[in-house]
Short mmCIF file of N, CA and C in Angstrom, two decimals:
data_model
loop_
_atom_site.label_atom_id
_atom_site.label_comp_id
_atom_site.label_asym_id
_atom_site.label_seq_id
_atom_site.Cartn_x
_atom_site.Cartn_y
_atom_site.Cartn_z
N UNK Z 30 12.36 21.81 0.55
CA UNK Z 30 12.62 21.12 1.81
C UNK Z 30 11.33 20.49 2.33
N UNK Z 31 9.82 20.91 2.38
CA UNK Z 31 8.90 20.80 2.67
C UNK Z 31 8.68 19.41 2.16
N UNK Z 32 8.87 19.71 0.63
CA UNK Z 32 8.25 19.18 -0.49
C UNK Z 32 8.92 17.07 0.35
N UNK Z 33 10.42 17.67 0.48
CA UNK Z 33 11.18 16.12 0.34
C UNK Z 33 10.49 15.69 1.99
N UNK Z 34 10.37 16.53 2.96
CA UNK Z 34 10.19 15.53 4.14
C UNK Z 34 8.28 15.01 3.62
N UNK Z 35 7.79 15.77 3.08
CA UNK Z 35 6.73 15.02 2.71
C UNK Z 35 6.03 13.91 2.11
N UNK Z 36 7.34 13.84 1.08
CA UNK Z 36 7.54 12.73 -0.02
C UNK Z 36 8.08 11.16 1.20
N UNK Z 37 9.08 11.76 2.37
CA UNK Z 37 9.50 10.81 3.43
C UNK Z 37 8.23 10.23 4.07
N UNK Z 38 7.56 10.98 4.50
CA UNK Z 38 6.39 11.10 5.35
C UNK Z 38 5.28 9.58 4.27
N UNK Z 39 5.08 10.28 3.20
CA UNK Z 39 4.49 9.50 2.11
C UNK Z 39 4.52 7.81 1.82
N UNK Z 40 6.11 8.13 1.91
CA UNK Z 40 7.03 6.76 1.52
C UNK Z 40 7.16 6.16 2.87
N UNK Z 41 7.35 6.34 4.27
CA UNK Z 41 7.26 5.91 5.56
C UNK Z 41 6.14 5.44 5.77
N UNK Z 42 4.31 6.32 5.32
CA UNK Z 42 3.45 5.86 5.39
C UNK Z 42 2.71 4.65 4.70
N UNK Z 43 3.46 4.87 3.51
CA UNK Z 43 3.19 3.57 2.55
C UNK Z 43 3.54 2.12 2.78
N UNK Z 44 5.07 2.20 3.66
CA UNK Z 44 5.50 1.09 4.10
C UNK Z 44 4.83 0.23 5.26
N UNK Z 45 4.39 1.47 6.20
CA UNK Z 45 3.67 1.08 7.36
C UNK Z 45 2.07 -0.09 6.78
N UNK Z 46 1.60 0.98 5.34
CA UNK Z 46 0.31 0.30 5.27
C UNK Z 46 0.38 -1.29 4.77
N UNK Z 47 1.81 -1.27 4.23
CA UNK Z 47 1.98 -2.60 3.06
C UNK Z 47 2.03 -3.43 3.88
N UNK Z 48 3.06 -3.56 5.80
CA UNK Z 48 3.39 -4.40 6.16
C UNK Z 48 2.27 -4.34 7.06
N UNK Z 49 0.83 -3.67 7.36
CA UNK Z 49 -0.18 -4.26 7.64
C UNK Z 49 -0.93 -5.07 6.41
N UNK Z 50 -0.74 -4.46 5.33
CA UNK Z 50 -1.86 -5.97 4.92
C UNK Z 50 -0.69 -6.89 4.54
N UNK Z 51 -0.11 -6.89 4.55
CA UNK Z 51 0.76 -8.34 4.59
C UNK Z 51 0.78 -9.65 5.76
N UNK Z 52 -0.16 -8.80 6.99
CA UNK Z 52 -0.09 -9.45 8.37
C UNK Z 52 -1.57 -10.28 7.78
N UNK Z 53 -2.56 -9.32 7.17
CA UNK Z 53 -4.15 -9.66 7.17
C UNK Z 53 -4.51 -10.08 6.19
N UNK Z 54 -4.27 -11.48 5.91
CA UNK Z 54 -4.90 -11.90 4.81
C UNK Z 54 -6.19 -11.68 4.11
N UNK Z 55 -7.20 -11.40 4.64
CA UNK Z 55 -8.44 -10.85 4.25
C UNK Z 55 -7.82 -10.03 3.42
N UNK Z 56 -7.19 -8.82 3.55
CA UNK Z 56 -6.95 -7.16 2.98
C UNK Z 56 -6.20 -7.81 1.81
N UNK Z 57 -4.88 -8.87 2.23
CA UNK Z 57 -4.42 -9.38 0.78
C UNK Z 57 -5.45 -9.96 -0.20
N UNK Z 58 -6.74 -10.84 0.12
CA UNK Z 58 -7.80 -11.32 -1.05
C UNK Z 58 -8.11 -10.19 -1.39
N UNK Z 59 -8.44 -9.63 -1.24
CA UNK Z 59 -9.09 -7.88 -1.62
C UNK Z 59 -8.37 -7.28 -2.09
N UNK Z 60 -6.75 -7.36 -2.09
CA UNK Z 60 -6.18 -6.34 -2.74
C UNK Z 60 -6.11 -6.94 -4.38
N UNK Z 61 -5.67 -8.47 -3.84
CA UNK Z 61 -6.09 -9.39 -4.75
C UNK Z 61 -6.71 -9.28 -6.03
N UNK Z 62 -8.44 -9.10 -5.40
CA UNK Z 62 -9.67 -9.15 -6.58
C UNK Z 62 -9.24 -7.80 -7.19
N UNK Z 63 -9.53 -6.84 -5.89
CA UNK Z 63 -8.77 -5.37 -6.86
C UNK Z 63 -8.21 -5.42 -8.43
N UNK Z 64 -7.26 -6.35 -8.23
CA UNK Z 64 -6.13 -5.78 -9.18
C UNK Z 64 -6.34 -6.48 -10.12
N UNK Z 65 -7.19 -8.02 -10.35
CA UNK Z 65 -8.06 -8.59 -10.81
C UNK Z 65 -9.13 -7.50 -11.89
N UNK Z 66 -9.70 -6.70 -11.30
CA UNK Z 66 -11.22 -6.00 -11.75
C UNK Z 66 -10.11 -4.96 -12.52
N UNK Z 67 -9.21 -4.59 -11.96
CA UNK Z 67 -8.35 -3.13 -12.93
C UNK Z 67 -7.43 -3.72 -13.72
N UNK Z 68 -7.32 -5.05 -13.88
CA UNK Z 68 -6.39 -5.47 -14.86
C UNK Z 68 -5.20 -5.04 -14.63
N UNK Z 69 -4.61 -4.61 -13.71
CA UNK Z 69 -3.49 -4.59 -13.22
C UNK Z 69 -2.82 -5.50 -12.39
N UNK Z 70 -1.43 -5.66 -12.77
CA UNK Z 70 -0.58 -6.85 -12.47
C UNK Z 70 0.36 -6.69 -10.63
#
């Protein structure tokens, strides 16, 4: 029970962070180069 409201908590917090950098373009160039330097798509 712990385990799932935490995983909520997780997944609630994740959403919150995505639809701030989606507002701040700066954070999007940066997430940008990021994924650039790790070769990830």
């Amino acid at each position: 029970m712990e385990v799932q409201s935490m995983a909520n908590y997780l997944n609630n917090f994740y959403h919150y962070l995505n639809s701030i950098v989606k507002q701040k373009s700066p954070v999007k160039d940066w997430a940008k180069t990021t994924d650039k330097t790790k070769g990830e798509t």
